[in-house]
Tab-separated table of C-alpha atoms and ligand atoms in Angstrom:
chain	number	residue	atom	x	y	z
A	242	UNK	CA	168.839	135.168	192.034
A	243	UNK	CA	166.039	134.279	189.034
A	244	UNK	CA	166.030	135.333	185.829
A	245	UNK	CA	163.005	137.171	183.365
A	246	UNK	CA	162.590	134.918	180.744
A	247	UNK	CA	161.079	137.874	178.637
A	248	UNK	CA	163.819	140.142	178.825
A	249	UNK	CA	167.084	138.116	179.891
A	250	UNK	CA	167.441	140.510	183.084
A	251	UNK	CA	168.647	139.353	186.783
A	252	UNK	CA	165.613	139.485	189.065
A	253	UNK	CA	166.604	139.745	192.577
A	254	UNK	CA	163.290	140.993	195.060
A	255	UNK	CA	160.347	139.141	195.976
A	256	UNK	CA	158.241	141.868	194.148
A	257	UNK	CA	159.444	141.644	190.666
A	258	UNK	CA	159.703	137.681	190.963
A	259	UNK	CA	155.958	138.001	191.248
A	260	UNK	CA	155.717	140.896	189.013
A	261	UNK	CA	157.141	138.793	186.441
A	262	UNK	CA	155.427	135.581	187.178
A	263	UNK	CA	152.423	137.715	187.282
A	264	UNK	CA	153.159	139.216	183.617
A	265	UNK	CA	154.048	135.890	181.936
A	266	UNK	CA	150.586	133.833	183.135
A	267	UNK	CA	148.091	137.445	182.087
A	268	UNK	CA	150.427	136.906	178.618
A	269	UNK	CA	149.862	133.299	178.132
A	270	UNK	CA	145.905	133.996	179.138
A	271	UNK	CA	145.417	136.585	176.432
A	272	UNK	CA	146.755	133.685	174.653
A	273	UNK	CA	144.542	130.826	175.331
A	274	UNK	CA	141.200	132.213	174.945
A	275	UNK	CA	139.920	129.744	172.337
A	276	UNK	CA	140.867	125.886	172.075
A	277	UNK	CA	143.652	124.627	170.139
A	278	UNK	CA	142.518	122.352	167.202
A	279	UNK	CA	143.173	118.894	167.138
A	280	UNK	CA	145.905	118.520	164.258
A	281	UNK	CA	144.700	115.145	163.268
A	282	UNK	CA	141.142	116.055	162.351
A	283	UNK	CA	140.392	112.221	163.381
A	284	UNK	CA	136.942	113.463	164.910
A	285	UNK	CA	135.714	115.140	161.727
A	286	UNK	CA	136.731	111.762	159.414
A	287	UNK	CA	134.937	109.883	161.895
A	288	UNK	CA	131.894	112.110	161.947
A	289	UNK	CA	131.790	111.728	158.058
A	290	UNK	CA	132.539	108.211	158.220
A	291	UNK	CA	129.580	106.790	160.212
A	292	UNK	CA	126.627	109.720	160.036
A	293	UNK	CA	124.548	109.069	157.050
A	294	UNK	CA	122.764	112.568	156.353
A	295	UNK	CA	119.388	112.401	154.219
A	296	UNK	CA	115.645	113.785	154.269
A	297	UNK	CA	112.739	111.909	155.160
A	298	UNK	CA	111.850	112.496	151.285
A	299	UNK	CA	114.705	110.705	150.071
A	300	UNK	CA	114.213	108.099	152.249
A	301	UNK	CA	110.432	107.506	152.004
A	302	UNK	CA	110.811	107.559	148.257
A	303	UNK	CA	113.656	105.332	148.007
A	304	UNK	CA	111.105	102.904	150.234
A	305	UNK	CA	108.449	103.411	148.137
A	306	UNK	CA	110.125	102.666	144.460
A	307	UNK	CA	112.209	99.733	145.790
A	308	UNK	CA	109.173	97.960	146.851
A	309	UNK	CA	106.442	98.302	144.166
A	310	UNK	CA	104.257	95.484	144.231
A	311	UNK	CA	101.793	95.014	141.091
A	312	UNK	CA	98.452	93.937	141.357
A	313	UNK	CA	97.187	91.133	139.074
A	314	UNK	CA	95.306	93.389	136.535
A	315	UNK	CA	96.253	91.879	132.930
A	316	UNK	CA	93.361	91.627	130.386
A	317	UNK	CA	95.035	90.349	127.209
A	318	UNK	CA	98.207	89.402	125.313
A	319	UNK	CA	101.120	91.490	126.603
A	320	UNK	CA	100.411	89.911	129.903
A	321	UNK	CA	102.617	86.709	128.592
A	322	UNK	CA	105.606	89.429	128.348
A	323	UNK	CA	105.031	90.794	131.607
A	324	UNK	CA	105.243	87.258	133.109
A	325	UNK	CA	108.485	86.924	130.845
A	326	UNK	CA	109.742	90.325	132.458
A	327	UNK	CA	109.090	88.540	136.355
A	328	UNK	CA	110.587	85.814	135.044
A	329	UNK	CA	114.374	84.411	135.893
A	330	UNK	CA	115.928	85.988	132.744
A	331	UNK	CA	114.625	89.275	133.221
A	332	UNK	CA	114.273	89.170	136.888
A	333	UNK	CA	111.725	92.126	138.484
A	334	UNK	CA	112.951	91.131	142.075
A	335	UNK	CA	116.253	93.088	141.360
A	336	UNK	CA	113.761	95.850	141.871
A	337	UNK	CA	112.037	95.057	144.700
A	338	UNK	CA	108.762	94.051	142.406
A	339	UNK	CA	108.689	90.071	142.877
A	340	UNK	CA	105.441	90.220	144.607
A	341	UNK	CA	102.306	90.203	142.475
A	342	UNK	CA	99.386	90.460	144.196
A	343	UNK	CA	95.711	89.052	143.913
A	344	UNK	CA	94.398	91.527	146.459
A	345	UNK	CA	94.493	95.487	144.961
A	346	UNK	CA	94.544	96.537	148.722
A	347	UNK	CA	98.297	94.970	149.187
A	348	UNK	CA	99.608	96.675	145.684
A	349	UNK	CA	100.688	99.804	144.475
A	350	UNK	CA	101.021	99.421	141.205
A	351	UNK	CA	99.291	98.313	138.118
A	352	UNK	CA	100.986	97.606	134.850
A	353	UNK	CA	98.013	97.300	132.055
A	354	UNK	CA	99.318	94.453	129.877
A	355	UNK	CA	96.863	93.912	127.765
A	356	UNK	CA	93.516	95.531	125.400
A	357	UNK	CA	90.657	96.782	127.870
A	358	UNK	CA	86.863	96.487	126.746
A	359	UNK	CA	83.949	98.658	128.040
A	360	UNK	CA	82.757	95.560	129.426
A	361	UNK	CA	85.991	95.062	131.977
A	362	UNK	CA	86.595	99.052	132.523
A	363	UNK	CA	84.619	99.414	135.404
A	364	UNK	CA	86.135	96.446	137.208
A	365	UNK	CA	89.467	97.270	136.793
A	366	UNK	CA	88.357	101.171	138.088
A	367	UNK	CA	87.112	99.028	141.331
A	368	UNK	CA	90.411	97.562	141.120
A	369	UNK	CA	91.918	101.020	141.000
A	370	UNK	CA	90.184	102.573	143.693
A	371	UNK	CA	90.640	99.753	146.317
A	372	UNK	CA	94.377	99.761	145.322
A	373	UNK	CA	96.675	101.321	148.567
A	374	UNK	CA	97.943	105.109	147.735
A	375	UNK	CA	99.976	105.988	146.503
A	376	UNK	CA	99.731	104.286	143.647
A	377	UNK	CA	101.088	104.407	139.933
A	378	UNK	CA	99.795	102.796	136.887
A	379	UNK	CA	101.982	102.042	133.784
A	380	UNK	CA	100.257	101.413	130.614
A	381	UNK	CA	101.912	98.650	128.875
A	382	UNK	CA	101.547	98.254	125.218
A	383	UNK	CA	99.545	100.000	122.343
A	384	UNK	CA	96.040	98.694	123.616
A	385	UNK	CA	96.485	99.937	126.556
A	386	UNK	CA	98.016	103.712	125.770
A	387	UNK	CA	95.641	103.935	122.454
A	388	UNK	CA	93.246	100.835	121.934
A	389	UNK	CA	96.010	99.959	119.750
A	390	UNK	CA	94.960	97.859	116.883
A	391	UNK	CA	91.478	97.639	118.100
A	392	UNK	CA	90.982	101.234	118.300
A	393	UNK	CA	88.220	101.739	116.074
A	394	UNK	CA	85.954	99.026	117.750
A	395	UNK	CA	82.988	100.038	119.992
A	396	UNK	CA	83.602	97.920	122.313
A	397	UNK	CA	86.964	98.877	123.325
A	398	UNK	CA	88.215	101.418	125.530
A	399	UNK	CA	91.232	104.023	123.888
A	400	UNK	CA	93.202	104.164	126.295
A	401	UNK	CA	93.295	103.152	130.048
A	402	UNK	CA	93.623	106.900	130.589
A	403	UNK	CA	90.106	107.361	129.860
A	404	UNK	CA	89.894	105.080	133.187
A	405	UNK	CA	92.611	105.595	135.368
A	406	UNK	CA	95.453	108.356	135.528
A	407	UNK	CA	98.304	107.196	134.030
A	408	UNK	CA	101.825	107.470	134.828
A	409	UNK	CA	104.352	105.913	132.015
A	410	UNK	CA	103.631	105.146	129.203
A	411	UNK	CA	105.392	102.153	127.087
A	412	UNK	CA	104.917	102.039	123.540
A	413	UNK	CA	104.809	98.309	121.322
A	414	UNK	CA	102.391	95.515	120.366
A	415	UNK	CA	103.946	93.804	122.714
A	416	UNK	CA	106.586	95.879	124.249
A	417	UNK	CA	109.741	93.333	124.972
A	418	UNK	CA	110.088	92.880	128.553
A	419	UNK	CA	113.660	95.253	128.547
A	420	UNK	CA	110.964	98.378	127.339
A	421	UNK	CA	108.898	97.587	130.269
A	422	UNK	CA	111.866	97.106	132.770
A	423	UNK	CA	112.905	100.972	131.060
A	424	UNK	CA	109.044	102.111	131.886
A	425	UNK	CA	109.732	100.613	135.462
A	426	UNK	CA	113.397	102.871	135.882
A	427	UNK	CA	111.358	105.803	134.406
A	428	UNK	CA	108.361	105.335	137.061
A	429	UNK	CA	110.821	104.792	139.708
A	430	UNK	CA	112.596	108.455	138.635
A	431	UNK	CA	109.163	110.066	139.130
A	432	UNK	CA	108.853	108.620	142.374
A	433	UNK	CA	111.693	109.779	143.507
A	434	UNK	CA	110.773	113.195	142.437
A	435	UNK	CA	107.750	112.827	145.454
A	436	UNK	CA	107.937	115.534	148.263
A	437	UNK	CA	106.133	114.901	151.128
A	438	UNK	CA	105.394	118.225	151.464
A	439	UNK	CA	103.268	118.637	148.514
A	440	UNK	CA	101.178	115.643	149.581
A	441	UNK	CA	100.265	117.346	152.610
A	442	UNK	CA	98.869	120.392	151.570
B	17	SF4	S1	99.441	95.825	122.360
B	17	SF4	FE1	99.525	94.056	121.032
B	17	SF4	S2	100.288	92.428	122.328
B	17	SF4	FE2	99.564	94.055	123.674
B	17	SF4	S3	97.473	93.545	124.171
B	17	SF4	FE3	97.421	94.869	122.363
B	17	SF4	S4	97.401	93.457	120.640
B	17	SF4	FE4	98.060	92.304	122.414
């Protein structure tokens, strides 16, 4: 004697045992067609845990503005605070900038601290062009973004963007080195801005 678990009835041939065998596996295969989800969702927590997900972009730009290096390029009198801002109190190696460098073919940066005269201009355009790319320049103080002071002169230039594109701009006569670390954040936000894609085409 057996009994159908479905409908509570005595099952007593050989024929309706498998019958109703039969019957209960086709019902538990329509089912079990798809996977029962792990409860726990330990897999997916892990997943999130331990894959970091970016873009070559984000990456290549986070690189690039973490490790400016300047090249020695400073004509005049806001070059002492410059050497105040890579100095211990203000501290450019937080930013990856420690690293000044004699040779324009091992920087990518140049911060113009200080009045430019016809008479240097095309040296610090050799300067520029022998510099690695890409490269930024951040005109530092009111010589360098106007002439400043000596404006009117003949023999100086008004404006390193007459020479060299220009990136940031940083207004003073001198600018303190916390408006130059501010010029650095801003250059660093434009960098970051960089698609490789654009630089391809
Ligand atoms: S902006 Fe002022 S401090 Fe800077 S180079 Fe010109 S005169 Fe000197």
């Amino acid at each position: 004697m057996e009994v159908d678990n479905k409908g509570k009835r005595y099952i007593y041939s050989d024929t309706e045992l498998d019958r109703a065998e039969g019957e209960a596996i086709e019902a538990l295969k329509a089912h079990s067609q798809q996977p029962i989800p792990d409860p726990d969702k330990w897999l997916d927590e892990e997943v999130r845990r331990n894959i970091l997900l970016t873009t070559v972009d984000w990456a290549l730009n986070w690189a690039r503005r973490s490790s400016l290096w300047t090249v020695l390029c400073f004509p005049a009198c806001c070059a002492f605070e410059l050497m105040a801002t890579a100095a211990s109190r203000f501290d450019i190696a937080r930013f990856g900038m420690e690293v000044m460098r004699a040779s324009p073919r091992q920087a990518d940066l140049m911060i113009t601290a200080g009045t430019l005269t016809w008479k240097m201009a095309p040296q610090v355009r050799r300067i520029y062009d022998q510099m690695a790319e890409p490269k930024w320049v951040i005109a530092m103080g009111a010589c360098a973004i106007s002439g400043g002071i000596f404006a009117d002169s003949y023999a100086v230039v008004p404006g390193y963007n007459r020479i060299v594109p220009v990136d940031v701009y940083v207004p003073g006569c001198p600018p303190r080195p916390e408006a130059l670390l501010h010029g650095i954040k801003m250059l660093q936000e434009k960098i970051a801005k960089r698609s490789l894609l654009k630089e391809v085409k």
